[in-house]
Coordinates of C-alpha atoms in Angstrom, one line a residue:
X172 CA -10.4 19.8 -8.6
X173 CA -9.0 23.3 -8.0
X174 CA -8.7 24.5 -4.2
X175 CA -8.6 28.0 -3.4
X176 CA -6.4 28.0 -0.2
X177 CA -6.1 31.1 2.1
X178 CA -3.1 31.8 4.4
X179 CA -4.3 34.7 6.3
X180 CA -1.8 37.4 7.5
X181 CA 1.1 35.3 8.1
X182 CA 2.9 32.0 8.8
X183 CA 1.3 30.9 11.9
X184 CA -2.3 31.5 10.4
X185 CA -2.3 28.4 7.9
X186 CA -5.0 26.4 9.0
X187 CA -5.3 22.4 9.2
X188 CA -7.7 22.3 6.7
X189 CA -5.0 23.5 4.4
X190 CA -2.6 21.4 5.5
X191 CA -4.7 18.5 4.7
X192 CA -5.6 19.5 1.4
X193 CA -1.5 19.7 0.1
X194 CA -1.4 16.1 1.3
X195 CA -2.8 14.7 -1.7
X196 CA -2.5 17.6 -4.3
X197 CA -0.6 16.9 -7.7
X198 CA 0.2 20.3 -7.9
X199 CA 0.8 23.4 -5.7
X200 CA 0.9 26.9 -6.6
X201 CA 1.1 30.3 -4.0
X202 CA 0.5 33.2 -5.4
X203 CA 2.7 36.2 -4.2
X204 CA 1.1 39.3 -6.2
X205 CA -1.5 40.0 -3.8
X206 CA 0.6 41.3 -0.7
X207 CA 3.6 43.1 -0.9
X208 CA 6.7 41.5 0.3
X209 CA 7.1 41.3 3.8
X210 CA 9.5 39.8 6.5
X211 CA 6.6 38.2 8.2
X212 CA 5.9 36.9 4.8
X213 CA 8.1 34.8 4.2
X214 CA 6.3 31.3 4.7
X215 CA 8.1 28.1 5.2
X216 CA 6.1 25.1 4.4
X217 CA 6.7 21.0 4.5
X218 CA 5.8 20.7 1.3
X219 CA 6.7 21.9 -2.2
X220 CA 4.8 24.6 -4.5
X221 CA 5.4 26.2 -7.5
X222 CA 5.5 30.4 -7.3
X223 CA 3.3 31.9 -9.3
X224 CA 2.2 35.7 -10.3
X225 CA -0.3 37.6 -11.8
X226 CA -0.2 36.6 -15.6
X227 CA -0.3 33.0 -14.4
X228 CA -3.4 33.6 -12.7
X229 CA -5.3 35.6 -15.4
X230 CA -4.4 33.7 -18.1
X231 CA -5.7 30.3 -16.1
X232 CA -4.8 28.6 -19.0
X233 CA -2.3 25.9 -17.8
X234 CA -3.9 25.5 -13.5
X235 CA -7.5 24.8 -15.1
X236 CA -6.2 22.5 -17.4
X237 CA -4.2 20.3 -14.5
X238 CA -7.2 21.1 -12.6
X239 CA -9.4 19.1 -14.7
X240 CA -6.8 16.1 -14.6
X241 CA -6.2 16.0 -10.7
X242 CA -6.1 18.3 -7.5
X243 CA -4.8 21.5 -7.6
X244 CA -4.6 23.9 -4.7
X245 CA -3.7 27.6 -5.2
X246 CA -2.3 29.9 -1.9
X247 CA -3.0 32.7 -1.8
X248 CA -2.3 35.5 1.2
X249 CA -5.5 36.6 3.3
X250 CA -8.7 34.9 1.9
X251 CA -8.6 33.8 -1.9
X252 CA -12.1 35.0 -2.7
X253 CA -10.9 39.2 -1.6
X254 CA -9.2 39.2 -5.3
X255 CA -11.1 39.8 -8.2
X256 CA -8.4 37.4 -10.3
X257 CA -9.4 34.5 -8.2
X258 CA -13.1 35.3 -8.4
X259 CA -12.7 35.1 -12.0
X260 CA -10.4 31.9 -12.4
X261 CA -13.0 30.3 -10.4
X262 CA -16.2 31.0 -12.1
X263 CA -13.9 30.0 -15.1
X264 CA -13.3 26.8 -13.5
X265 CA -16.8 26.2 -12.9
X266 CA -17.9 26.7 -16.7
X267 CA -15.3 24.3 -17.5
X268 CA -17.0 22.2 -15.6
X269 CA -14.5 21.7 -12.5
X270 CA -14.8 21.2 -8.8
X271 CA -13.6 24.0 -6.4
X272 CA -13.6 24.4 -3.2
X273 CA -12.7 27.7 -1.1
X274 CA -10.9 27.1 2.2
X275 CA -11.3 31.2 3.2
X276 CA -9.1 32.6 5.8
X277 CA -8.5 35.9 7.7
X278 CA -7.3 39.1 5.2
X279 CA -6.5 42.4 6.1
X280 CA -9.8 43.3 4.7
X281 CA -11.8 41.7 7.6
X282 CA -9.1 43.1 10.5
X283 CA -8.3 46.6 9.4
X284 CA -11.9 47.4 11.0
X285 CA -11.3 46.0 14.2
X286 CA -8.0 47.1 14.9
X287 CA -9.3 51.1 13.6
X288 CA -12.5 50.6 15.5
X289 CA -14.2 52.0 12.0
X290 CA -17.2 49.7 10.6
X291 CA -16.4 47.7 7.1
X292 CA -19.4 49.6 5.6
X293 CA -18.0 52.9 5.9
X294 CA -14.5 51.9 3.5
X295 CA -16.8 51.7 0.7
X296 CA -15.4 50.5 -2.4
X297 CA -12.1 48.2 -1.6
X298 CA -9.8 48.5 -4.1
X299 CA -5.8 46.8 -4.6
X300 CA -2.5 48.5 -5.2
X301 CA 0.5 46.2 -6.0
X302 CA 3.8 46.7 -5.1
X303 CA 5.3 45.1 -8.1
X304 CA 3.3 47.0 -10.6
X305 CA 4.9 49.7 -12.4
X306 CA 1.6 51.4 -13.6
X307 CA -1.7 50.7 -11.6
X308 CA -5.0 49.9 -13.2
X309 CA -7.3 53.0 -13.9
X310 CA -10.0 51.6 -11.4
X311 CA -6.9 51.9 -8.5
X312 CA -7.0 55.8 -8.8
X313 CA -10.8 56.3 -10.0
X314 CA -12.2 54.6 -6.9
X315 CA -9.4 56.6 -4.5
X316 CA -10.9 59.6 -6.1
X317 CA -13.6 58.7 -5.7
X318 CA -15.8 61.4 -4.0
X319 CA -17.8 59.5 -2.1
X320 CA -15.4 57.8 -0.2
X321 CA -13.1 60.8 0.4
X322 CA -14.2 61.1 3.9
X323 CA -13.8 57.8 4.9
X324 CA -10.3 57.9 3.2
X325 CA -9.3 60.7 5.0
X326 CA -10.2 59.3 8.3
X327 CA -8.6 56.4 7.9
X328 CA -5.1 57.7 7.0
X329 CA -5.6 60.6 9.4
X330 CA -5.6 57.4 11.8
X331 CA -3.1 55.6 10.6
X332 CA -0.7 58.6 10.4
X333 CA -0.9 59.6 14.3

């Protein structure tokens, strides 16, 4: 079985039904690429986990194998399902013929809206930056260039900036 556990935005927001799953998992990963380091960040748990990074992910190789043996549960910042990676590793598990299970949680994508008072519909396509990578993706800058979501853009970090 592989678990896709999210923490939302910080330490406090780990839920029970998380907690309860690393009870009885063989193996515990959290992924780190997905949010950029932060103080807030910095999560202390009860239990132990391996750190893990983007190649780990996209490979999948070595977390659906374990997967298939015994429970695995994979942290992740925010809600698992926002990242395309885990979206992927996750339909792979499924061809393989494996049991997930998403436990979602609270991202930035779902309280960026609130907190600008701008509606989720008008960001348009959401894309990711990571801090650790030297050289972005092509998609990163094609959908920021994107014309049609150059006003929305705008707005937002004419917000942001005041």
């Amino acid at each position: 079985m592989l678990v896709f556990a999210g923490l939302g935005l910080n330490e406090k927001t780990i839920t029970n039904e998380i907690i309860e799953e690393v009870k009885d998992a063989d193996k515990i990963y959290f992924e780190r690429y997905t949010s950029p380091p932060m103080p807030y960040n910095e999560y202390k748990f009860s239990f132990q986990y391996e750190q893990v990074g983007r190649e780990f992910i996209e490979n999948g190789r070595e977390i659906l194998e374990q997967s298939k043996e015994g429970k695995v549960v994979l942290l992740t910042y925010g809600d698992p399902m926002i990242a395309t990676t885990h979206m992927d590793l996750k339909m792979r598990a499924s061809e393989a013929g494996i049991i997930t299970k998403v436990l979602h949680n609270t991202s930035i994508i779902t309280v960026l809206p609130g907190e600008t008072g701008l509606h989720s519909y008008k960001f348009g396509r959401i894309t990711t930056l990571m801090a650790e990578a030297q050289i972005a993706p092509l998609s990163v800058y094609e959908v920021i260039r994107s014309e049609e979501h150059t006003s929305e853009l705008q707005s937002l970090v004419n917000l942001v900036c005041r």
